[in-house]
Amino acid sequence: MTDMKYKRNFCIVAHIDHGKSTLADRLIQKARIIDDRQMVNQILDSMDIERERGITIKSQAVTIPYKAKDGKDYELNFVDTPGHVDFSYEVSRAIASCEGALLLVDATQGVESQTVSNMYMALEHDLTIVPVINKIDLPSADIDGVKHQIDHDLGLDPDDAQLVSAKTGIGIDDLMEAIVTKFPPPQGNPNAPTEALIFDCHYDDYRGVVVHIRVMNGRIKVGDTIRMMNTAADYKVEQVGIFKIKYEETGILEAGDVGYVIAGIKTVSDVRVGDTITLADNPAAAPLPGFKEVKPVVYSSIYPMDSNDYEELKSSMERLKLNDASLIYEKDNSIALGNGFRCGFLGLLHLEIIQERLERDYDQAVIFTAPSVRYKVQLTDGEEVFIDNPSEYPTGRIRSAEEPYIRASIITPAEFLGSIIALCTEKRGTQSNMQYLDEKRVELIYEMPLSEVLFDFYDRLKSYSRGYASFDYEVTGYRPTELVKVDILLNGKGVDALSQLTFKENASRRAHEICERLKDEISRQQFKIAIQGAIGSQIIARETVNPVRKDVLAKCYGGDITRKRKLLEKQKEGKKRMKMVGNVELPQSAFLAVLKEKENN
């Protein structure tokens, strides 16, 4: 085993798209732990979706051997982290397993909102931070300007900043040397009672759950009986080792190591991320401080396109849950769409990723209902309940309602300031702070309802700022709101899957949008179809699908007008009777059109 003073544990944190995964590729290539034929871009991003979208979703660990200039052999344990705000819980877990963090800043974009929040997260865990300026090979790189931002915005020493180009490999040697010299070795006693922090886990079809751990004290070896301190469950260790893209068995992990344990654990739900592993025969006195529980912020229901596929969808959800512990779901059913699941997500990107993985990895054709947030409702009898599903809305029994608010941080070039302020105001935001970071960039802090961010906020922010504005948010708490439930009626009958909870002033606009979409999708019948949006018994929007009309007067050439009138009256009676017994079938495409279009509006 490598002596502890020759080990370094570090992660890379940065804003989305600043080049973390590309830098990870260069570090791995430098260490030659994989030959050039097998080397691909974003080597640590194992999911197809990650590669296609160019984002990291799951944090991944890898052990990199490095021979320093002093001739000593070092073992660098590196954890790659996501940059998107939806996956910041992954970042916090990765940070807890390290002593140092490379804070990556794009030389063309400068310091952005996630850069700041990830740096504070690293400082909370007492990590040593080394700033790295990436993309210095680009013609638009402003190295001096970014150094000024590192000093002014982050309070770090700009002279410490390492200059690299992750794409071309410039500066990687100096960066490796800085990792060895500037980051402290891990602390810990290999002979103390074993304490290992679980910072991640994933499911392997052949081996069961692979638990990712950072050993703080003691050691874990094959054959040991380990105990999860949270669940008090015992398991026998079958394999331990380190990550070198693939698993590399070492037989033992000691204090300071980052690696994996396989111990015949059947499902991911048996493992709590943030739990402490210890040995059953010599347990630690107390568990290590874990992570705060992940709380979903966006809710939506999933239904199979064909209600006969419910069992397949159920098994797909269970398998998906094995690799995504943050996905929360429970059974749900709708009169219009049959059986399905009510799910909680960490944000809209998380929802999109789950939808794509269900469709691509598991071949499921699914419908997602419109996303909603969780409201806190005070009932007239004094009881307080949380509601995220319109079908649970207690009509007539509500005294007051509150909705979740976020503290949004937007960093934008000053030239786009007017349109972004107008957008935030339109979304019911109140400005709590605005400061010029330098002569070109402004930071805006807004308090705004989370429900307003769900639909088109992020897309419009990017289009108004030509892609330059960055956005980060944290949920701060609940504030009073005027909540109403918008029902959609077809010929007076409610369609439960299209109901939505919304702010009272937005209700009319939202109802009109849905009615217009449905009018385009519903085929004409023999009778008139009324599509209405309603709050309780009050109709707030209406569209009409006109009937297909047969010409009953075609055979009447001239003759008495009363005969024609009689035929028309008879047709009218028939249509009236048909309207009473006729049902309007909503095609699946109508649900998709309403939900998809509305998000892109």
XYZ file of C-alpha atoms in Angstrom:
601
model
C 0.000 0.000 0.000
C 1.125 3.566 -0.716
C 2.175 5.525 2.376
C -0.488 8.060 3.380
C 1.791 11.043 2.834
C 2.004 10.107 -0.858
C -1.774 10.140 -1.359
C -3.867 13.091 -2.505
C -7.674 13.206 -2.678
C -9.131 15.994 -4.787
C -12.134 16.954 -6.921
C -12.783 19.473 -9.695
C -15.634 21.926 -9.139
C -16.831 24.510 -11.633
C -19.781 26.086 -13.374
C -21.453 23.996 -16.080
C -19.479 23.843 -19.382
C -16.193 25.116 -17.990
C -14.326 21.943 -18.961
C -14.238 19.604 -15.926
C -14.709 16.357 -17.862
C -12.193 17.387 -20.546
C -9.597 18.193 -17.877
C -10.304 14.796 -16.290
C -9.596 13.179 -19.697
C -6.169 14.864 -19.872
C -5.218 13.822 -16.307
C -6.192 10.220 -17.073
C -4.321 10.284 -20.388
C -1.224 11.675 -18.671
C -1.216 8.813 -16.178
C -1.579 6.242 -19.008
C -4.052 4.120 -17.020
C -5.864 3.495 -20.295
C -4.241 3.097 -23.695
C -4.855 5.581 -26.503
C -7.022 3.163 -28.507
C -9.580 2.964 -25.682
C -9.447 6.678 -24.880
C -12.642 8.578 -25.715
C -13.777 12.088 -24.861
C -15.553 12.397 -21.478
C -14.140 9.000 -20.458
C -15.673 9.279 -16.966
C -19.140 10.071 -18.319
C -20.372 6.516 -18.749
C -23.971 7.284 -19.771
C -24.821 8.021 -23.427
C -26.981 10.954 -22.312
C -23.968 12.520 -20.545
C -21.881 12.321 -23.710
C -24.602 13.605 -26.020
C -25.555 16.564 -23.861
C -21.928 17.207 -22.869
C -22.832 17.243 -19.176
C -21.900 15.166 -16.152
C -24.791 13.743 -14.149
C -23.168 11.192 -11.846
C -19.919 11.972 -10.032
C -17.213 9.406 -10.869
C -13.985 8.524 -9.080
C -10.632 7.394 -10.523
C -7.193 6.697 -9.011
C -4.313 8.213 -10.987
C -0.671 7.153 -10.336
C 1.833 10.030 -10.741
C 5.632 10.251 -10.528
C 6.477 13.699 -9.183
C 9.571 15.806 -10.007
C 11.093 14.740 -6.695
C 11.066 11.141 -7.978
C 8.433 9.920 -5.512
C 5.387 7.891 -6.632
C 2.073 9.489 -5.670
C -1.476 8.131 -5.750
C -4.002 10.793 -6.771
C -7.644 9.962 -6.018
C -9.768 12.184 -8.194
C -13.582 12.661 -8.148
C -15.236 14.273 -11.215
C -18.399 16.212 -10.329
C -21.428 17.605 -12.213
C -21.721 21.355 -12.790
C -25.467 21.748 -13.259
C -27.460 23.249 -10.388
C -29.861 20.247 -10.308
C -27.006 17.944 -9.337
C -25.321 20.061 -6.669
C -26.077 17.335 -4.067
C -23.671 15.079 -6.063
C -21.029 17.811 -5.755
C -21.464 18.119 -1.975
C -20.947 14.370 -1.546
C -17.841 14.325 -3.710
C -16.391 17.289 -1.799
C -16.814 15.486 1.539
C -14.473 12.710 0.376
C -11.590 15.040 -0.588
C -8.972 17.343 0.994
C -8.515 19.610 -1.994
C -10.532 21.108 -4.852
C -9.457 22.434 -8.233
C -11.755 25.397 -8.896
C -12.005 25.569 -12.664
C -12.772 28.907 -14.355
C -13.324 29.371 -18.091
C -10.874 31.983 -19.482
C -13.554 33.265 -21.873
C -16.571 33.302 -19.488
C -14.952 34.191 -16.170
C -16.411 33.535 -12.719
C -20.086 32.480 -12.894
C -22.808 31.759 -10.339
C -22.111 28.016 -9.843
C -18.385 28.800 -9.514
C -19.181 30.930 -6.478
C -21.646 28.499 -4.841
C -19.360 25.471 -5.389
C -16.420 27.364 -3.892
C -18.428 28.124 -0.746
C -19.435 24.450 -0.556
C -15.748 23.471 -0.693
C -14.828 26.066 1.952
C -17.517 24.686 4.295
C -15.676 21.338 4.201
C -12.297 23.079 4.858
C -10.874 22.071 1.493
C -7.700 23.596 0.094
C -8.693 25.400 -3.112
C -6.411 25.852 -6.111
C -7.880 28.038 -8.900
C -7.355 26.765 -12.460
C -7.942 28.925 -15.532
C -8.982 26.712 -18.457
C -9.342 27.298 -22.236
C -6.303 29.603 -22.436
C -5.774 28.489 -26.056
C -8.942 30.250 -27.275
C -8.486 33.597 -29.056
C -11.138 35.213 -26.813
C -9.393 34.142 -23.575
C -8.983 37.043 -21.139
C -6.494 35.653 -18.611
C -5.763 38.952 -16.819
C -9.471 39.735 -16.528
C -10.223 36.292 -15.071
C -7.315 36.633 -12.594
C -8.845 39.917 -11.432
C -12.230 38.160 -10.968
C -10.597 35.330 -8.973
C -9.108 37.953 -6.663
C -12.135 40.286 -6.536
C -15.119 37.861 -6.662
C -13.693 34.796 -4.940
C -11.028 36.259 -2.656
C -8.424 33.707 -3.818
C -4.794 34.498 -4.696
C -4.657 34.984 -8.492
C -0.900 34.191 -8.486
C -1.804 30.644 -7.378
C -3.930 30.123 -10.494
C -2.765 27.351 -12.812
C -3.112 28.125 -16.535
C -4.216 25.134 -18.619
C -5.922 24.139 -21.823
C -7.730 20.887 -21.117
C -8.360 20.448 -24.837
C -4.747 20.710 -26.041
C -3.006 19.544 -22.849
C -1.068 22.800 -22.222
C -0.086 23.197 -18.546
C -1.207 19.720 -17.406
C 2.295 18.803 -16.091
C 2.422 21.933 -13.901
C -1.109 21.232 -12.700
C -0.200 17.656 -11.625
C 2.772 19.050 -9.718
C 0.543 21.676 -8.052
C -1.865 18.922 -6.920
C 1.028 17.141 -5.182
C 2.612 20.248 -3.629
C -0.423 22.370 -2.705
C -2.973 19.807 -1.516
C -2.428 18.264 1.930
C -2.166 14.470 2.363
C -5.191 12.792 3.991
C -5.361 12.534 7.773
C -6.365 9.327 9.551
C -5.128 6.406 11.593
C -5.024 2.999 9.832
C -5.021 1.251 13.225
C -8.051 3.016 14.725
C -11.580 1.499 14.534
C -12.734 1.544 10.915
C -14.755 4.532 9.679
C -15.565 4.867 5.974
C -17.921 7.426 4.440
C -20.261 6.256 1.645
C -20.278 9.073 -0.902
C -21.983 7.239 -3.762
C -23.139 3.844 -4.972
C -24.355 2.247 -8.168
C -25.943 -0.992 -9.213
C -24.083 -3.627 -11.237
C -26.198 -6.359 -12.854
C -23.674 -9.072 -11.944
C -22.281 -7.969 -8.576
C -25.156 -6.151 -6.893
C -24.490 -2.786 -5.290
C -21.004 -1.306 -5.685
C -20.471 1.093 -2.773
C -18.094 4.052 -3.309
C -16.293 4.923 -0.074
C -13.643 7.184 1.389
C -11.863 5.461 4.300
C -11.273 7.990 7.108
C -9.776 5.659 9.756
C -8.870 1.989 9.983
C -8.922 -0.446 7.062
C -11.335 -2.699 5.168
C -10.184 -5.961 3.570
C -11.754 -8.940 1.815
C -13.465 -11.285 4.274
C -14.264 -8.578 6.872
C -17.832 -8.279 8.157
C -18.856 -4.653 7.727
C -21.761 -2.868 9.408
C -23.805 0.058 8.076
C -24.153 2.309 11.122
C -27.474 3.808 9.975
C -29.342 0.577 9.224
C -27.258 -1.713 11.519
C -27.133 -4.277 8.667
C -24.048 -6.548 8.412
C -22.448 -7.751 5.168
C -19.421 -9.881 4.328
C -16.896 -8.134 2.068
C -16.369 -10.005 -1.201
C -14.174 -7.530 -3.061
C -12.442 -4.195 -2.405
C -10.361 -2.065 -4.717
C -9.805 1.236 -6.458
C -11.237 2.818 -9.615
C -8.955 2.911 -12.634
C -11.788 3.433 -15.115
C -12.515 -0.251 -14.532
C -12.423 -1.862 -11.071
C -8.946 -2.822 -9.907
C -8.922 -5.218 -6.962
C -6.451 -4.390 -4.196
C -7.837 -6.661 -1.461
C -7.572 -3.858 1.130
C -8.385 -0.155 1.567
C -6.715 1.900 4.306
C -7.239 5.317 5.895
C -7.018 8.007 3.202
C -8.055 5.731 0.321
C -10.954 6.279 -2.050
C -12.307 3.048 -3.527
C -15.168 0.595 -3.734
C -16.595 -2.284 -1.715
C -18.734 -5.158 -3.038
C -20.440 -7.122 -0.277
C -23.473 -8.887 -1.730
C -25.823 -5.945 -1.125
C -28.964 -6.551 -3.183
C -30.535 -3.115 -3.744
C -29.414 0.490 -3.622
C -32.196 1.256 -1.101
C -30.230 -0.878 1.439
C -27.393 1.664 1.205
C -27.770 5.222 2.512
C -25.405 7.705 0.904
C -23.716 9.581 3.772
C -23.833 6.519 6.034
C -20.717 5.264 7.823
C -19.294 1.774 7.299
C -17.481 0.196 10.246
C -16.410 -3.315 11.207
C -18.921 -5.489 13.075
C -16.285 -6.897 15.482
C -14.669 -3.518 16.291
C -17.240 -0.792 15.576
C -16.556 2.954 15.638
C -18.017 4.914 18.544
C -20.155 7.263 16.423
C -20.985 7.677 12.716
C -19.288 10.357 10.617
C -21.346 13.472 9.825
C -23.332 12.578 6.683
C -25.127 14.687 4.110
C -28.390 16.501 4.382
C -31.308 14.533 2.974
C -32.029 15.212 -0.700
C -35.417 16.875 -1.045
C -37.200 16.891 -4.407
C -38.458 20.289 -5.565
C -40.334 19.422 -8.777
C -43.166 16.873 -9.000
C -44.737 15.209 -12.015
C -46.723 12.063 -12.795
C -45.554 9.432 -15.283
C -48.009 7.233 -17.178
C -47.387 4.595 -19.854
C -48.750 5.518 -23.319
C -50.482 2.134 -23.386
C -52.063 1.329 -20.018
C -51.193 -2.371 -20.572
C -47.503 -1.458 -20.192
C -47.890 -0.461 -16.538
C -46.032 -3.534 -15.183
C -43.122 -2.908 -17.566
C -42.962 0.739 -16.482
C -42.995 -0.375 -12.837
C -39.996 -2.691 -13.289
C -38.162 0.020 -15.306
C -38.710 2.532 -12.488
C -37.346 0.032 -9.955
C -34.221 -0.560 -12.051
C -33.747 3.168 -12.618
C -34.055 3.789 -8.874
C -31.145 1.365 -8.349
C -28.770 3.838 -9.997
C -30.448 7.097 -8.966
C -31.069 7.205 -5.234
C -32.504 10.748 -5.504
C -35.504 9.603 -7.577
C -38.589 9.383 -5.347
C -41.840 7.871 -6.614
C -45.144 6.390 -5.466
C -48.150 4.842 -7.204
C -50.680 7.191 -8.763
C -53.698 6.776 -11.018
C -55.761 8.941 -13.305
C -59.206 8.419 -14.847
C -57.901 9.578 -18.230
C -54.498 7.865 -18.280
C -54.853 4.841 -15.983
C -52.173 3.701 -13.517
C -48.843 5.474 -13.217
C -46.399 6.989 -10.728
C -46.106 10.327 -8.940
C -42.416 11.266 -8.921
C -40.245 13.855 -7.186
C -37.236 15.360 -9.004
C -34.377 17.687 -8.046
C -35.154 20.041 -10.908
C -36.327 20.195 -14.522
C -33.054 18.833 -15.932
C -33.332 15.846 -13.586
C -36.895 15.283 -14.863
C -35.700 15.434 -18.496
C -32.854 12.990 -17.809
C -35.237 10.488 -16.161
C -37.646 10.812 -19.094
C -34.849 10.221 -21.611
C -33.432 7.264 -19.695
C -36.874 5.626 -19.462
C -37.382 6.034 -23.204
C -33.886 5.045 -24.353
C -32.454 2.651 -21.779
C -35.739 0.874 -20.992
C -37.780 1.339 -24.216
C -40.741 2.870 -22.387
C -43.234 5.131 -24.165
C -44.342 7.492 -21.383
C -46.385 10.643 -20.771
C -45.281 13.140 -18.113
C -47.888 15.493 -16.646
C -47.075 19.183 -16.244
C -44.438 19.681 -13.519
C -45.555 21.280 -10.264
C -44.020 22.277 -6.925
C -45.069 21.297 -3.408
C -47.452 23.785 -1.759
C -48.046 24.136 1.978
C -51.775 24.481 2.662
C -53.533 25.537 5.885
C -56.992 23.936 6.055
C -60.043 25.535 7.679
C -59.909 22.995 10.536
C -56.347 24.148 11.392
C -54.539 21.148 9.856
C -51.435 21.818 7.706
C -50.867 19.634 4.618
C -48.415 19.549 1.701
C -49.879 19.229 -1.802
C -48.025 18.630 -5.071
C -50.748 16.758 -6.957
C -53.801 18.686 -8.293
C -56.024 15.641 -7.617
C -55.402 16.063 -3.869
C -56.454 19.720 -3.826
C -58.979 20.196 -0.958
C -61.450 22.531 -2.712
C -63.445 24.710 -0.319
C -61.407 23.721 2.756
C -58.428 26.034 2.349
C -57.769 28.902 4.732
C -54.385 29.925 3.266
C -51.635 28.566 1.015
C -47.865 29.016 0.774
C -45.487 28.200 -2.082
C -41.715 27.536 -2.118
C -39.476 30.510 -2.884
C -35.927 30.494 -4.179
C -33.005 32.856 -3.891
C -31.854 33.179 -7.494
C -28.383 34.430 -8.341
C -27.896 35.635 -11.926
C -24.555 36.843 -13.268
C -24.897 38.635 -16.610
C -23.015 41.076 -18.863
C -24.322 44.575 -18.094
C -25.682 45.134 -21.648
C -28.469 42.564 -21.077
C -29.495 43.937 -17.692
C -32.783 45.593 -18.764
C -34.370 42.561 -20.421
C -33.305 40.218 -17.585
C -34.753 42.516 -14.900
C -38.000 42.686 -16.929
C -38.061 38.855 -17.138
C -37.544 38.452 -13.367
C -40.251 41.014 -12.618
C -42.670 39.236 -14.970
C -41.942 36.030 -13.038
C -42.985 37.710 -9.744
C -39.380 38.177 -8.607
C -38.349 40.864 -6.115
C -34.811 42.153 -6.342
C -32.883 41.901 -3.088
C -29.435 42.871 -4.356
C -27.599 44.056 -7.438
C -23.882 44.648 -7.640
C -21.401 45.314 -10.403
C -18.642 42.687 -10.197
C -16.572 44.754 -12.636
C -17.267 47.249 -15.407
C -18.858 44.567 -17.628
C -20.617 42.089 -15.331
C -23.494 42.428 -12.870
C -24.757 40.031 -10.225
C -28.508 40.126 -9.554
C -30.067 38.457 -6.514
C -33.816 37.826 -6.748
C -36.360 36.253 -4.424
C -38.886 34.487 -6.631
C -41.406 31.606 -6.576
C -39.972 28.263 -7.675
C -43.102 27.538 -9.739
C -42.275 30.501 -12.028
C -38.851 29.055 -12.847
C -40.279 25.668 -13.856
C -41.571 26.546 -17.280
C -39.646 28.784 -19.640
C -37.489 30.905 -17.335
C -34.095 29.305 -18.040
C -34.607 29.202 -21.844
C -35.678 32.832 -21.967
C -32.804 33.909 -19.707
C -30.326 32.265 -22.102
C -31.960 33.750 -25.223
C -32.190 37.285 -23.753
C -28.504 37.203 -22.794
C -27.289 35.345 -25.934
C -26.184 32.511 -23.680
C -23.924 34.631 -21.436
C -26.054 34.858 -18.270
C -25.566 32.165 -15.636
C -28.215 31.105 -13.172
C -28.009 29.396 -9.789
C -30.662 29.011 -7.103
C -31.373 27.589 -3.682
C -34.770 26.981 -2.100
C -35.155 29.358 0.862
C -38.575 28.589 2.343
C -42.298 29.177 1.950
C -44.257 32.402 1.446
C -48.017 33.111 1.222
C -49.608 32.835 -2.222
C -53.059 32.831 -3.847
C -53.375 29.271 -5.049
C -56.103 27.979 -7.380
C -56.748 24.708 -9.163
C -57.412 25.032 -12.900
C -59.630 22.217 -14.223
C -59.996 21.398 -17.916
C -63.500 20.269 -18.957
C -64.549 18.527 -22.171
C -68.315 18.963 -22.650
C -68.612 19.538 -18.923
C -66.554 16.497 -17.870
C -63.230 17.088 -16.081
C -59.948 15.609 -17.430
C -57.999 14.982 -14.237
C -54.573 14.533 -15.894
C -54.686 18.105 -17.286
C -55.574 19.831 -13.988
C -52.943 22.221 -12.634
C -52.236 24.158 -9.468
C -51.242 27.708 -10.270
C -51.023 31.282 -8.978
C -54.433 32.998 -9.279
C -53.309 35.787 -11.633
C -51.687 33.295 -14.027
C -54.713 30.967 -14.086
C -56.599 32.615 -16.969
C -53.543 32.719 -19.280
C -52.633 29.110 -18.460
C -56.217 27.900 -19.071
C -56.406 29.713 -22.430
C -53.130 28.124 -23.566
C -54.336 24.600 -22.744
C -57.745 25.114 -24.398
C -56.102 26.410 -27.594
C -53.727 23.437 -27.749
C -56.568 20.944 -27.212
C -58.684 22.563 -29.927
C -55.891 21.890 -32.442
C -55.561 18.253 -31.325
C -59.151 17.009 -30.901
C -60.737 15.732 -34.106
C -64.215 16.996 -35.031
C -67.216 14.869 -34.019
C -70.871 14.768 -35.082
C -71.623 17.193 -32.258
C -70.141 20.408 -30.882
C -67.356 19.961 -28.283
C -66.822 22.642 -25.653
C -63.295 22.813 -24.161
C -63.346 24.886 -20.989
C -60.910 25.972 -18.318
C -62.505 26.411 -14.911
C -61.724 27.399 -11.332
C -64.353 25.583 -9.316
C -67.672 26.391 -11.039
C -66.372 29.583 -12.696
C -65.421 29.193 -16.394
C -62.325 31.278 -17.224
C -61.483 30.068 -20.752
C -63.332 28.407 -23.626
C -62.689 27.051 -27.101
C -65.186 25.170 -29.310
C -64.580 22.336 -31.759
C -67.339 22.708 -34.390
C -69.241 19.587 -35.497
C -68.990 17.770 -38.786
C -72.354 18.464 -40.416
C -74.171 16.217 -42.866
C -76.219 18.039 -45.485
C -79.721 16.600 -44.814
C -81.300 18.964 -47.376
C -79.357 17.514 -50.304
C -82.406 15.564 -51.603
C -84.853 18.473 -51.291
C -85.240 20.164 -54.662
C -87.572 23.120 -54.138
C -90.801 22.181 -52.376
C -92.297 23.381 -49.116
C -90.036 25.174 -46.605
C -91.711 23.332 -43.697
C -90.295 20.029 -44.953
C -86.757 21.434 -44.864
C -87.344 22.892 -41.407
C -88.637 19.528 -40.169
C -85.471 17.747 -41.410
C -83.196 20.344 -39.761
C -85.111 20.086 -36.453
C -84.789 16.300 -36.591
C -81.015 16.618 -37.166
C -80.751 19.074 -34.281
C -82.579 16.655 -31.950
C -80.291 13.817 -33.035
C -77.174 15.898 -32.313
C -78.550 16.864 -28.907
C -79.138 13.185 -28.026
C -75.700 12.241 -29.379
C -74.084 14.927 -27.227
C -75.742 13.434 -24.144
C -74.449 9.897 -24.784
C -71.333 10.615 -26.855
C -67.958 10.603 -25.143
C -65.003 12.644 -26.363
C -61.921 10.460 -26.618
C -58.768 12.438 -25.907
C -55.907 11.180 -28.101
C -52.518 10.648 -26.390
C -51.065 13.255 -28.755
C -53.335 15.851 -27.089
C -51.705 15.252 -23.685
C -48.244 15.436 -25.213
C -49.053 18.615 -27.151
C -50.442 20.376 -24.088
C -47.513 19.446 -21.832
C -44.685 19.828 -24.351
C -45.832 23.041 -25.986
C -46.535 24.740 -22.705
C -42.997 24.162 -21.474
C -41.556 25.626 -24.663
C -43.925 28.569 -24.757
